[in-house]
Coordinates of C-alpha atoms and ligand atoms in Angstrom, one line a residue:
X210 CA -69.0 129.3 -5.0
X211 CA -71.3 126.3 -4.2
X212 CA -69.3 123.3 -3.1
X213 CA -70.1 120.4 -5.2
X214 CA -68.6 117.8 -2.6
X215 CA -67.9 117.4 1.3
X216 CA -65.4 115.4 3.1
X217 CA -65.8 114.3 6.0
X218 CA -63.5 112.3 8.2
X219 CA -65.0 109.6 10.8
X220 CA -63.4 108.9 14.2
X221 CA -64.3 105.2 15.3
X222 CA -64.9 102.7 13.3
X223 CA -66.6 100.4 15.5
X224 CA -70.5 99.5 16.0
X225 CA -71.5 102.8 15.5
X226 CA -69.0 103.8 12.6
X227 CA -69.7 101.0 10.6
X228 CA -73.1 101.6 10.6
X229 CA -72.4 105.2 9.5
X230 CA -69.8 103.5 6.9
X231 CA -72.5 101.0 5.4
X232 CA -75.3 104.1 4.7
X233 CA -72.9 106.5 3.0
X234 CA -71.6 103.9 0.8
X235 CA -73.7 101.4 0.3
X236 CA -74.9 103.0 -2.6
X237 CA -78.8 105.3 -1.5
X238 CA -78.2 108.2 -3.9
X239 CA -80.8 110.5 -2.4
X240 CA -78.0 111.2 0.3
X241 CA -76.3 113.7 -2.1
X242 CA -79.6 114.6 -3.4
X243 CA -80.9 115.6 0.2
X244 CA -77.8 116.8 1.4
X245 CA -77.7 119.2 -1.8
X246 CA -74.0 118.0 -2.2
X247 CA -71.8 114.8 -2.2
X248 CA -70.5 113.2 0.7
X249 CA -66.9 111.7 0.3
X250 CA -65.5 109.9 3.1
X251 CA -62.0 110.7 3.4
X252 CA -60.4 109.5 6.5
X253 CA -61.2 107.0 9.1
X254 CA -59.4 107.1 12.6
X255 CA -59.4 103.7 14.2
X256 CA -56.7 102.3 17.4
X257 CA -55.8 99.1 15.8
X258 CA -55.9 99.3 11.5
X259 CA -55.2 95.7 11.7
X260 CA -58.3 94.7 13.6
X261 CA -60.6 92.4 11.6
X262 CA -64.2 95.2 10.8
X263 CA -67.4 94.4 10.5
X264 CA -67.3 96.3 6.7
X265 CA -65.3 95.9 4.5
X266 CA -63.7 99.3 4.2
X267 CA -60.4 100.1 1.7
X268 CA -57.4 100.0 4.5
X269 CA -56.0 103.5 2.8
X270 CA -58.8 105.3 4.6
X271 CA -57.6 104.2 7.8
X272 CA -55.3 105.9 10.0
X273 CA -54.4 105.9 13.3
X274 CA -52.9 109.5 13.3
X275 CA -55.6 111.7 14.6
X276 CA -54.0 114.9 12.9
X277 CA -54.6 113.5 9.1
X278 CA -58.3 113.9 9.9
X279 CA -58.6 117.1 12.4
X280 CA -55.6 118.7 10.6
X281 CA -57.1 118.2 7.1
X282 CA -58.2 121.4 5.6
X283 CA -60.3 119.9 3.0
X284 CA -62.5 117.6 5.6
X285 CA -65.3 119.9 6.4
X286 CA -67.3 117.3 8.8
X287 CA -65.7 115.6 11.9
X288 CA -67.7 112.5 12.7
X289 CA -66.7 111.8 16.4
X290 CA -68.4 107.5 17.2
X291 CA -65.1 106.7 19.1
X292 CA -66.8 107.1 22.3
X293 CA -65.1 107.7 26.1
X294 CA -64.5 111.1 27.6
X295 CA -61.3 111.5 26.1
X296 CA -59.8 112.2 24.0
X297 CA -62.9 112.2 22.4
X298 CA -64.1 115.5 23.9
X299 CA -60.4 117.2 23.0
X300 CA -60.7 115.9 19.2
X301 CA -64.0 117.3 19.0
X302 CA -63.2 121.1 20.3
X303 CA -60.2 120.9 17.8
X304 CA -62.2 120.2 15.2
X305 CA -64.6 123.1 15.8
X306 CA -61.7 125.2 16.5
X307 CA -60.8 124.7 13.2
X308 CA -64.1 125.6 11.7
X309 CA -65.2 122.0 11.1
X310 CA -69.1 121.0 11.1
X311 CA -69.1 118.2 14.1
X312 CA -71.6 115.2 14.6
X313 CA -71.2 113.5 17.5
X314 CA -72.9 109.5 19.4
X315 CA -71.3 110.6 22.5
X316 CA -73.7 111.4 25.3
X317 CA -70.6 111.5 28.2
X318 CA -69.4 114.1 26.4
X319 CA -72.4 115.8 25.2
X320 CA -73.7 115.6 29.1
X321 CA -70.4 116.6 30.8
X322 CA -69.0 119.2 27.9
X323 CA -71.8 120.0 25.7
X324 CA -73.2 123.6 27.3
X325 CA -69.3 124.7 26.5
X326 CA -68.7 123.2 23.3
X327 CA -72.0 124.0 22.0
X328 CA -70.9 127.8 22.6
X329 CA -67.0 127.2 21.7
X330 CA -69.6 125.6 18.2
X331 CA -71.4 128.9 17.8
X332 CA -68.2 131.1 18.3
X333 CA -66.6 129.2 15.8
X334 CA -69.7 129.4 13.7
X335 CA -69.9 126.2 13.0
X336 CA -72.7 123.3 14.0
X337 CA -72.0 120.4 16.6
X338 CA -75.3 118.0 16.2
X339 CA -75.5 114.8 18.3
X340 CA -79.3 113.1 17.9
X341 CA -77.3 109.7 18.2
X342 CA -76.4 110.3 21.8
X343 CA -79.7 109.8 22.8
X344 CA -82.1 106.8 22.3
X345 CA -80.1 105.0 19.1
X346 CA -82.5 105.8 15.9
X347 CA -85.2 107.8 17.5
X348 CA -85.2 111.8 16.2
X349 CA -86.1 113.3 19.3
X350 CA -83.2 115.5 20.0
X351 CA -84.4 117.7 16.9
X352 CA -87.8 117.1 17.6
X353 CA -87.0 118.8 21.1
X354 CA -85.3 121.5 19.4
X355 CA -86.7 122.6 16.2
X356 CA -90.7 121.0 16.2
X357 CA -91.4 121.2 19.9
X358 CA -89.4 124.7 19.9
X359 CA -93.0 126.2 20.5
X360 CA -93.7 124.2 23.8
X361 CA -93.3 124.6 27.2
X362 CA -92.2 121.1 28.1
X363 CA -93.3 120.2 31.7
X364 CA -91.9 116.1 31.4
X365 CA -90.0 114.2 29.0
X366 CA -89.2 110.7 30.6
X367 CA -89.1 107.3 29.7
X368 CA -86.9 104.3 28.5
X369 CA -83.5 105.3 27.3
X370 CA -81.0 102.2 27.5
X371 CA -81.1 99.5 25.1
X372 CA -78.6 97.1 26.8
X373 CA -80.9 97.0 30.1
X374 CA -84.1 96.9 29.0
X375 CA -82.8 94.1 26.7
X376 CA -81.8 92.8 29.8
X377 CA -84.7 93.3 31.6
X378 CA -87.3 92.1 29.2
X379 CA -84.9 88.5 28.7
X380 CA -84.8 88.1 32.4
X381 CA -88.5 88.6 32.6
X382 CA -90.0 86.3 29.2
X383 CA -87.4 83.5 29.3
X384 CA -86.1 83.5 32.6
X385 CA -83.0 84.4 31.9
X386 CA -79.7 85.4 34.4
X387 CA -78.4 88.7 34.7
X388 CA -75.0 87.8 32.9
X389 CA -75.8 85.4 30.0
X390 CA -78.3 88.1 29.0
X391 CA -75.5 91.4 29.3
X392 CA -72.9 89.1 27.0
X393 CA -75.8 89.2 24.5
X394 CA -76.0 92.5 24.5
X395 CA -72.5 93.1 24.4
X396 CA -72.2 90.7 21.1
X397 CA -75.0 92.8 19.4
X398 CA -73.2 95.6 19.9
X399 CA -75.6 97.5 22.4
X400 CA -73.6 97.6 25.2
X401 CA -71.3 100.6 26.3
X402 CA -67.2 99.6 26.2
X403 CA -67.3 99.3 30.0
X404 CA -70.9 98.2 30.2
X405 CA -70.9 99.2 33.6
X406 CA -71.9 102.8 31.9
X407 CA -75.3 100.8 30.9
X408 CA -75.9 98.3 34.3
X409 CA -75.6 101.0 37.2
X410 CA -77.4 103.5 35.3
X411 CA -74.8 105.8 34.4
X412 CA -75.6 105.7 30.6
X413 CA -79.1 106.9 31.5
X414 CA -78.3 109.5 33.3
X415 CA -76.3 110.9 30.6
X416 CA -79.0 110.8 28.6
X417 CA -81.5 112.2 30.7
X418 CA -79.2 115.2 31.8
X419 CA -79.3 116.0 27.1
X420 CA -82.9 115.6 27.2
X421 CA -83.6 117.9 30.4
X422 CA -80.9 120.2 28.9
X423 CA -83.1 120.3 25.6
X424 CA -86.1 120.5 26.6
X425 CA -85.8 123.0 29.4
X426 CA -83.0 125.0 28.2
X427 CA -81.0 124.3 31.2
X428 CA -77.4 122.9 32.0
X429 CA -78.3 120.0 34.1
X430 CA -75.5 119.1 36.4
X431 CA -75.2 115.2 35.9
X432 CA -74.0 114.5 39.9
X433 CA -77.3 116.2 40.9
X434 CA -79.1 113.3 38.8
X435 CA -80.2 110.6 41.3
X436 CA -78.6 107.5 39.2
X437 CA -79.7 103.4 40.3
X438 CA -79.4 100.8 38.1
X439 CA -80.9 97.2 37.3
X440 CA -77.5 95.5 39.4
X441 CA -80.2 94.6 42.1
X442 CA -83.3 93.6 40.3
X443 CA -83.3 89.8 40.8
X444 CA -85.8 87.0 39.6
X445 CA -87.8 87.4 42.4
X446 CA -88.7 90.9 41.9
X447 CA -89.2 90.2 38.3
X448 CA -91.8 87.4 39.6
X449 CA -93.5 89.5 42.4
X450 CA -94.1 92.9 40.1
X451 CA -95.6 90.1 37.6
X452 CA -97.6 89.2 40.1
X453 CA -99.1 92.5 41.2
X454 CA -99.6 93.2 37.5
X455 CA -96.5 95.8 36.6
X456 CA -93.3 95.0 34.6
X457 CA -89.7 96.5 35.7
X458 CA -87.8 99.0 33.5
X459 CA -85.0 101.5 34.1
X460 CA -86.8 105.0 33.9
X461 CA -85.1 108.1 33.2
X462 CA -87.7 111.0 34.0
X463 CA -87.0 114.6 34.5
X464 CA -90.2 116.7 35.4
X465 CA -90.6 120.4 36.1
X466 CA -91.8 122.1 39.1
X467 CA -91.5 126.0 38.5
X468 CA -88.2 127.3 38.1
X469 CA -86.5 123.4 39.4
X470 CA -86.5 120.3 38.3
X471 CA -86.6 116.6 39.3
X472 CA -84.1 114.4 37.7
X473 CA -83.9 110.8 38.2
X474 CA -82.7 107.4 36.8
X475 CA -84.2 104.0 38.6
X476 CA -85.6 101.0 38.3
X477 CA -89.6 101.3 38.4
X478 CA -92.7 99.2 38.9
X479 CA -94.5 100.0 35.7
X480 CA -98.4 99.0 35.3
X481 CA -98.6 96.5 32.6
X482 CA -101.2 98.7 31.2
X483 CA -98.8 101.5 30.6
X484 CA -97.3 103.0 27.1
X485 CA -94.1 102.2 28.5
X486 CA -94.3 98.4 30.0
X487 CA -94.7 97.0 26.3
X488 CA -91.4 98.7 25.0
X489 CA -88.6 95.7 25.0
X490 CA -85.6 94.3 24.4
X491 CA -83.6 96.9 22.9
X492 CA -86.5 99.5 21.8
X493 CA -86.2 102.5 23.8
X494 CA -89.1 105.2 24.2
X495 CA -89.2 108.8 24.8
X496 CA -92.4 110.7 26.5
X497 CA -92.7 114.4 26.0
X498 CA -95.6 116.5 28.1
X499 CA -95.9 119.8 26.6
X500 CA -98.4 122.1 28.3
X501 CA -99.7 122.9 24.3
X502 CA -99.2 119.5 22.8
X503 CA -100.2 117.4 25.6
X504 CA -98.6 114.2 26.0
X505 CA -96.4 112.8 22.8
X506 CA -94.7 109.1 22.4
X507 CA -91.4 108.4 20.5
X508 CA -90.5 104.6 19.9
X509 CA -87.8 103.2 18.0
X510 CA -84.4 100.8 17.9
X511 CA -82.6 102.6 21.0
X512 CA -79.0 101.1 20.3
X513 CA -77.3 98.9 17.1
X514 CA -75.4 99.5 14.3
X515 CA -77.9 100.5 11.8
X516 CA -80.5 102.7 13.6
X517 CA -78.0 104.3 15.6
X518 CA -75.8 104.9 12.2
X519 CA -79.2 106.1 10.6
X520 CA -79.2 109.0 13.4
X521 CA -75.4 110.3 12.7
X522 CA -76.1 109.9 8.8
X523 CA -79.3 112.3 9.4
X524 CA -76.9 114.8 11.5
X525 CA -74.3 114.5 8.7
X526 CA -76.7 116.1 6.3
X527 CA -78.0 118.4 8.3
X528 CA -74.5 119.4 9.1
X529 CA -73.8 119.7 4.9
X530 CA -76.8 121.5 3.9
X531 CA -75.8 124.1 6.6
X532 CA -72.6 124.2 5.0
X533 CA -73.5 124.4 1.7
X534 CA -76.3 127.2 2.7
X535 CA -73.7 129.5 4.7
X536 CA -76.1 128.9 7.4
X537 CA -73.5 127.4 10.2
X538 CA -73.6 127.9 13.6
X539 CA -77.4 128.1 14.1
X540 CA -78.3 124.6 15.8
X541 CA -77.2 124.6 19.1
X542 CA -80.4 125.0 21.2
X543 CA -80.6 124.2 25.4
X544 CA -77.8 124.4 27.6
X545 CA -78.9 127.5 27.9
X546 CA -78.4 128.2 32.1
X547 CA -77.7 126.6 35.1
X548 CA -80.9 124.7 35.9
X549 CA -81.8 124.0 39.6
X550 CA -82.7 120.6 40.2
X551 CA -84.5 118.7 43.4
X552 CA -82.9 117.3 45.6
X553 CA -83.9 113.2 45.6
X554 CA -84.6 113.6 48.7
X555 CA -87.6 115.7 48.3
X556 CA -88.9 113.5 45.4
X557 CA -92.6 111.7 45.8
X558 CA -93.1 108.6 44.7
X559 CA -94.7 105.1 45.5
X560 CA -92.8 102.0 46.1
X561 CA -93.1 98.6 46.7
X562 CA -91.4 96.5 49.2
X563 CA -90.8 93.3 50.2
X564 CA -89.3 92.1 53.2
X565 CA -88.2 88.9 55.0
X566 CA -89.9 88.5 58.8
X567 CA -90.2 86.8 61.7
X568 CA -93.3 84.3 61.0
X569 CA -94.7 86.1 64.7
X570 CA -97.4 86.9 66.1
X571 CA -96.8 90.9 66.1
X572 CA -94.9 91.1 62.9
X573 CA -97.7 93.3 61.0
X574 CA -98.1 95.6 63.6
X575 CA -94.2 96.2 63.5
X576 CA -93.8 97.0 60.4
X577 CA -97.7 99.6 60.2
X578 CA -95.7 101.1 63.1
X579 CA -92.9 102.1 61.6
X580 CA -94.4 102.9 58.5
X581 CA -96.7 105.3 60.5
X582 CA -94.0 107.2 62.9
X583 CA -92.2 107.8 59.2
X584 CA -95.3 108.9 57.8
X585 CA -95.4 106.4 54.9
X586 CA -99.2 105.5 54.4
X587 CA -99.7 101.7 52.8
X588 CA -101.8 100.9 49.4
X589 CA -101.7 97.4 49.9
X590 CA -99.9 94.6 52.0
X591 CA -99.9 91.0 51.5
X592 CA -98.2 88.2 53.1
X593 CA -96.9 85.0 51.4
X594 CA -94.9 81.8 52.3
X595 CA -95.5 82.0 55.9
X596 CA -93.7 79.1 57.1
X597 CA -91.7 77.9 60.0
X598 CA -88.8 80.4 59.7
X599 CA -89.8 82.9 57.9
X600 CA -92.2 85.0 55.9
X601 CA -92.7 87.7 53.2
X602 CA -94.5 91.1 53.0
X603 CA -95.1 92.5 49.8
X604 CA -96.0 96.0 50.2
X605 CA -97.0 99.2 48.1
X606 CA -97.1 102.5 49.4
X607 CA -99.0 105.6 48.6
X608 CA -97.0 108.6 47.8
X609 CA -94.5 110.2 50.3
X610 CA -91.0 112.0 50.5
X611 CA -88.0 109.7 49.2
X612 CA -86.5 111.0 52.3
X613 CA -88.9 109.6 54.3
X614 CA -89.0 106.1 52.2
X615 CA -85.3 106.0 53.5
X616 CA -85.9 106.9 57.4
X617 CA -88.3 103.8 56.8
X618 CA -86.2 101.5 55.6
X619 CA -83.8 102.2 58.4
X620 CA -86.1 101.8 61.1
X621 CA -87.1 98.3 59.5
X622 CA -83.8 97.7 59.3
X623 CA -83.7 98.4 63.2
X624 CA -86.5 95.7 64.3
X625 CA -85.3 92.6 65.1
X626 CA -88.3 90.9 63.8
X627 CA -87.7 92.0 60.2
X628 CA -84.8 90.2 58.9
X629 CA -84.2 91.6 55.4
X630 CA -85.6 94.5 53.2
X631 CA -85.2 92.5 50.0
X632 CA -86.2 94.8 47.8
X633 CA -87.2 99.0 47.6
X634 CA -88.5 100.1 44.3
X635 CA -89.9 103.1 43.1
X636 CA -93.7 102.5 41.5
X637 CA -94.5 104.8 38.6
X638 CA -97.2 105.4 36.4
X639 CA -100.0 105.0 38.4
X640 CA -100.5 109.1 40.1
Ligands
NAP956 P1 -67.1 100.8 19.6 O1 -67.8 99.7 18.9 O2 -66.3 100.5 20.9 O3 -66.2 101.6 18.6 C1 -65.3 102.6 18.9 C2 -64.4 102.9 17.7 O4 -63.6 104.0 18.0 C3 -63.4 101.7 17.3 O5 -63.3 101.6 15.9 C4 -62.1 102.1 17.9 O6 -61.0 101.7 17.2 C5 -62.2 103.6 17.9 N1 -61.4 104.3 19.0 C6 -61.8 104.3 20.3 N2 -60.9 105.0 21.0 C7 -60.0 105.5 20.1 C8 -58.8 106.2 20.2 N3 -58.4 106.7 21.3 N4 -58.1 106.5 19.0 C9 -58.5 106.0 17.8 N5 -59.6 105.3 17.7 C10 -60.3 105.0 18.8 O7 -68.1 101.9 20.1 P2 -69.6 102.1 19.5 O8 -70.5 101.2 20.2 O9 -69.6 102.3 18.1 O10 -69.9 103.6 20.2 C11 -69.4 104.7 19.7 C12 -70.1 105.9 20.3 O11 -71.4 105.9 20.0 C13 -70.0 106.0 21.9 O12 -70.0 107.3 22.3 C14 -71.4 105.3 22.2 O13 -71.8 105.7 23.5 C15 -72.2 105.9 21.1 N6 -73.4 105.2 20.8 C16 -73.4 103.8 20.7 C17 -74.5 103.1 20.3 C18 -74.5 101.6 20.1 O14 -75.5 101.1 19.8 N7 -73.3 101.0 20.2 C19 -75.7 103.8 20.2 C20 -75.8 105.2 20.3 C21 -74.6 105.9 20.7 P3 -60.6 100.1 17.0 O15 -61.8 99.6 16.2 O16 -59.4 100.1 16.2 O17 -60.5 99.6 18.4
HSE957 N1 -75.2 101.4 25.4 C1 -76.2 102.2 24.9 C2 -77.5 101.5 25.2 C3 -76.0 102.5 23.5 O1 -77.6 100.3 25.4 O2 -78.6 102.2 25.1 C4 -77.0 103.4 22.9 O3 -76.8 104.7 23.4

C-alpha cells in the first residue's frame, strides 16, 4: 500500500535546521507534489529546548531525548544537521540500522565514516544522501553521481569554504582584519562551531576528500590530504598578489594522475582573469574536468541558512520518492576503494615569495643561488623598499617539486643575508 504521508524527525535545529524547518513549512505545496507524498515533521532533537530559535517552531516537537526520534517506528527519514563527529555519526548508523532513509549536512562524518556507512546504508537497504556537506546550495554531489555518472573525471577543484573566502574577499575590498571579519561570519551563521574547522583548512579538506571520493570512486584517506589554511595570509600578501595581478583564495583541488591522485587544500595566487578569482564572500565554486565533458563550472551560496536548507530539503525528497517507489538503497555511489593519493611532496606547483634582506650588495645573487642548487627556476623577481635596513623580493617561480620548494626555503632560511621568508604560496591557474 502507497504511503500517503512521511515523517521525518530532524536532529539540530540550529542554522542549518531552521533553514530545513522554514522550507517544509512555510507553506511551498509542490514539496508533497514532488515528493509524491506529504512530509510531516514529527520530532525535532535540540541540546537546550529552552534556547531562544531563529523560527518559530511549536515547543511539543522538541525533545532532547534522542530515542523519541531514532526509536520512532513511524519516522521514516532521519535528518542528521547537528553537526560534530559524535554522536552524530552513532545517531546516524542507528537510524539506518533501523531501516530509516538518512540525509545528512555533515561532511566530518561523511569524510571520516561515509565509505562504511554508505555500505552499513545499502545493507540495510535504505539511502544516506548528503549534497549539503559540500558547497551549501550548490547540487554537485548528485551531479557527480547521477549526471556525470558517464565521465571519467580527471579534476574537480575549486572554492569550497564560505566562512574564508568571506573572509578573504572582506580583507581584500575593504581592508578589513582577520578577526572582525571571522565574527561576521560566525553571526551569519557560516562558520563551523569551532571555526577553527573553517580557518586552518580542515573544513576543506573534508570536503575535498567527498568530492575526490565521488568523483573517482575512491576512499580518500583525509590525513593524506595536504591541509593549509588562510591563518597566515596577511594584508601584505593581500596587497602584493594585487599587485602582480592575482587574488588569494583557499583552493581545494584533487587531480588524477593514472591510478593516484593529488589532493590538496591551500591558499593560492589566483590570476585575476580566472573563473575562480571573481567568486566572493560566501559563494563557493566547484570545477569539474571530465575527459568527455570538458571543463564544467558550478556556482552558488556555499554556506547559510537558506541555500544550505535548500540542499537537505532536495535530499529529503529524494529520500521519499525512494521510499515511496520501494526503490531504497540504490544512491550510494563512490567510496568505492582505497584510492592512492600523492604524496605533497611530489606535487608541482608555482609559488610566490617574498622575503626580507639585507639591503647588500650580493643579496640577488644569494638568493638565484640557492634557488639554483635546489633546482627551483624563477618567472620573475622584483625588488621593492630598498632602504637603509632592509629590502623586499617578491618572487614567482616556474614549476618544480613541493619538495624541493621546501629544501629552498630552508636554505634561505640558512643565509644570513635573508632575514625573513614572509610569505610561501602556491600560484595556480596559470600552467
Ligand atoms: P548549529 O547552528 O551549531 O546547530 C546545531 C544544532 O544541533 C543545534 O540546534 C543544537 O542544539 C543541535 N545539537 C548539536 N549537538 C547536539 C547534541 N549532542 N544533542 C542534541 N542536539 C544537538 O550548526 P549548523 O551551522 O546548523 O550546522 C549543522 C551541520 O550542517 C554541520 O554538520 C555543518 O557542518 C553542516 N553545514 C552547515 C552549513 C552552514 O552554513 N552553517 C552549511 C553546510 C553544512 P541547540 O540549538 O539546542 O544548541
Ligand atoms: N562552515 C562551512 C563554510 C559551512 O563556511 O563553508 C558550509 O559547509
Amino acid at each position: 500500500m502507497l504511503q500517503k504521508r512521511i515523517k521525518v524527525g530532524l536532529l539540530g535545529l540550529g542554522t542549518v535546521g531552521s533553514g530545513v524547518y522554514r522550507i517544509l513549512t512555510e507553506g511551498n505545496t509542490t514539496l508533497g507534489e514532488k515528493a509524491g507524498v506529504d512530509l510531516e515533521l514529527k520530532g525535532i532533537l535540540v541540546r537546550d529546548p529552552k534556547r531562544q530559535r531563529l523560527v518559530d517552531v511549536d515547543a511539543s516537537l522538541l525533545t532532547t531525548d534522542p530515542g523519541t526520534i531514532l526509536g520512532d517506528e513511524d519516522i521514516d527519514i532521519v535528518v542528521e544537521v547537528m553537526g560534530g563527529e559524535e554522536p552524530a555519526r552513532s545517531y546516524i548508523e542507528e537510524a539506518l540500522r533501523a531501516g530509516k532513509q538518512v540525509v545528512t549536512a555533515n561532511k566530518e562524518v561523511m569524510a571520516k565514516h561515509g565509505a562504511e556507512l554508505l555500505q552499513l546504508a545499502r545493507e540495510r537497504g535504505a539511502d544516506l544522501f548528503f549534497e549539503a556537506s559540500v558547497a551549501g546550495g550548490i547540487p554537485i554531489l548528485r551531479t557527480l553521481q547521477e549526471s556525470l555518472a558517464g565521465e571519467e573525471v580527471e579534476a574537480v577543484y575549486g572554492i569550497v569554504n564560505g566562512t574564508t573566502n568571506y573572509i578573504l574577499t572582506a580583507m581584500d575590498s575593504k581592508g578589513l582584519d582577520f578577526a572582525e571579519v571571522l565574527a561576521e561570519a560566525q553571526a551569519l551563521g557560516y562558520a563551523e562551531a569551532d571555526p577553527t574547522a573553517d580557518i586552518a583548512g580542515h573544513d576543506a579538506t573534508r570536503k575535498l576528500a567527498i568530492l575526490a571520493s565521488l568523483a573517482f570512486n575512491i576512499q580518500v584517506p583525509l590525513d593524506q590530504v595536504h591541509c593549509a589554511g588562510i591563518e597566515e595570509i596577511t594584508a601584505a600578501d593581500i596587497e602584493a598578489a594585487r599587485e602582480l595581478g592575482y587574488v588569494i583564495k583557499l583552493l581545494a583541488i584533487a587531480r588524477r594522475d593514472g591510478e593516484r591522485v593529488e589532493a590538496r587544500v591551500h591558499p593560492a595566487f589566483l590570476p585575476q582573469g580566472h573563473p575562480l578569482a571573481g567568486v566572493d564572500g560566501v559563494y563557493n565554486a566547484v570545477l569539474v574536468e571530465g575527459r568527455a565533458v570538458g571543463t564544467l563550472m558550478f556556482y552558488g551560496a556555499g554556506a547559510g541558512q537558506m541555500p544550505t536548507g535548500s540542499a537537505v530539503v532536495g535530499d529529503l525528497i529524494a529520500a521519499a520518492r525512494n521510499l515511496r517507489a520501494g526503490a531504497r538503497g540504490n544512491n550510494a555511489t563512490g567510496f568505492a576503494r582505497e584510492g592512492k593519493i600523492i604524496p605533497m611532496e611530489e606535487v608541482e606547483t608555482r609559488y610566490y615569495l617574498r622575503l626580507r634582506v639585507a639591503p647588500e650588495p650580493g643579496v640577488l645573487g644569494t638568493v638565484t643561488g640557492c634557488c639554483g642548487a635546489e633546482g627551483v627556476e624563477l618567472a620573475s623577481l622584483d625588488v621593492k623598499n630598498w632602504g637603509k635596513d632592509s629590502a623586499d623580493l617578491h618572487i614567482r617561480t616556474q614549476r618544480a617539486k613541493e619538495k624541493a620548494f621546501r629544501r629552498l626555503l630552508a636554505a634561505l632560511g640558512r643565509e644570513p643575508q635573508i632575514y625573513a621568508v614572509e610569505s610561501a604560496i602556491p600560484i595556480e591557474g596559470e600552467g
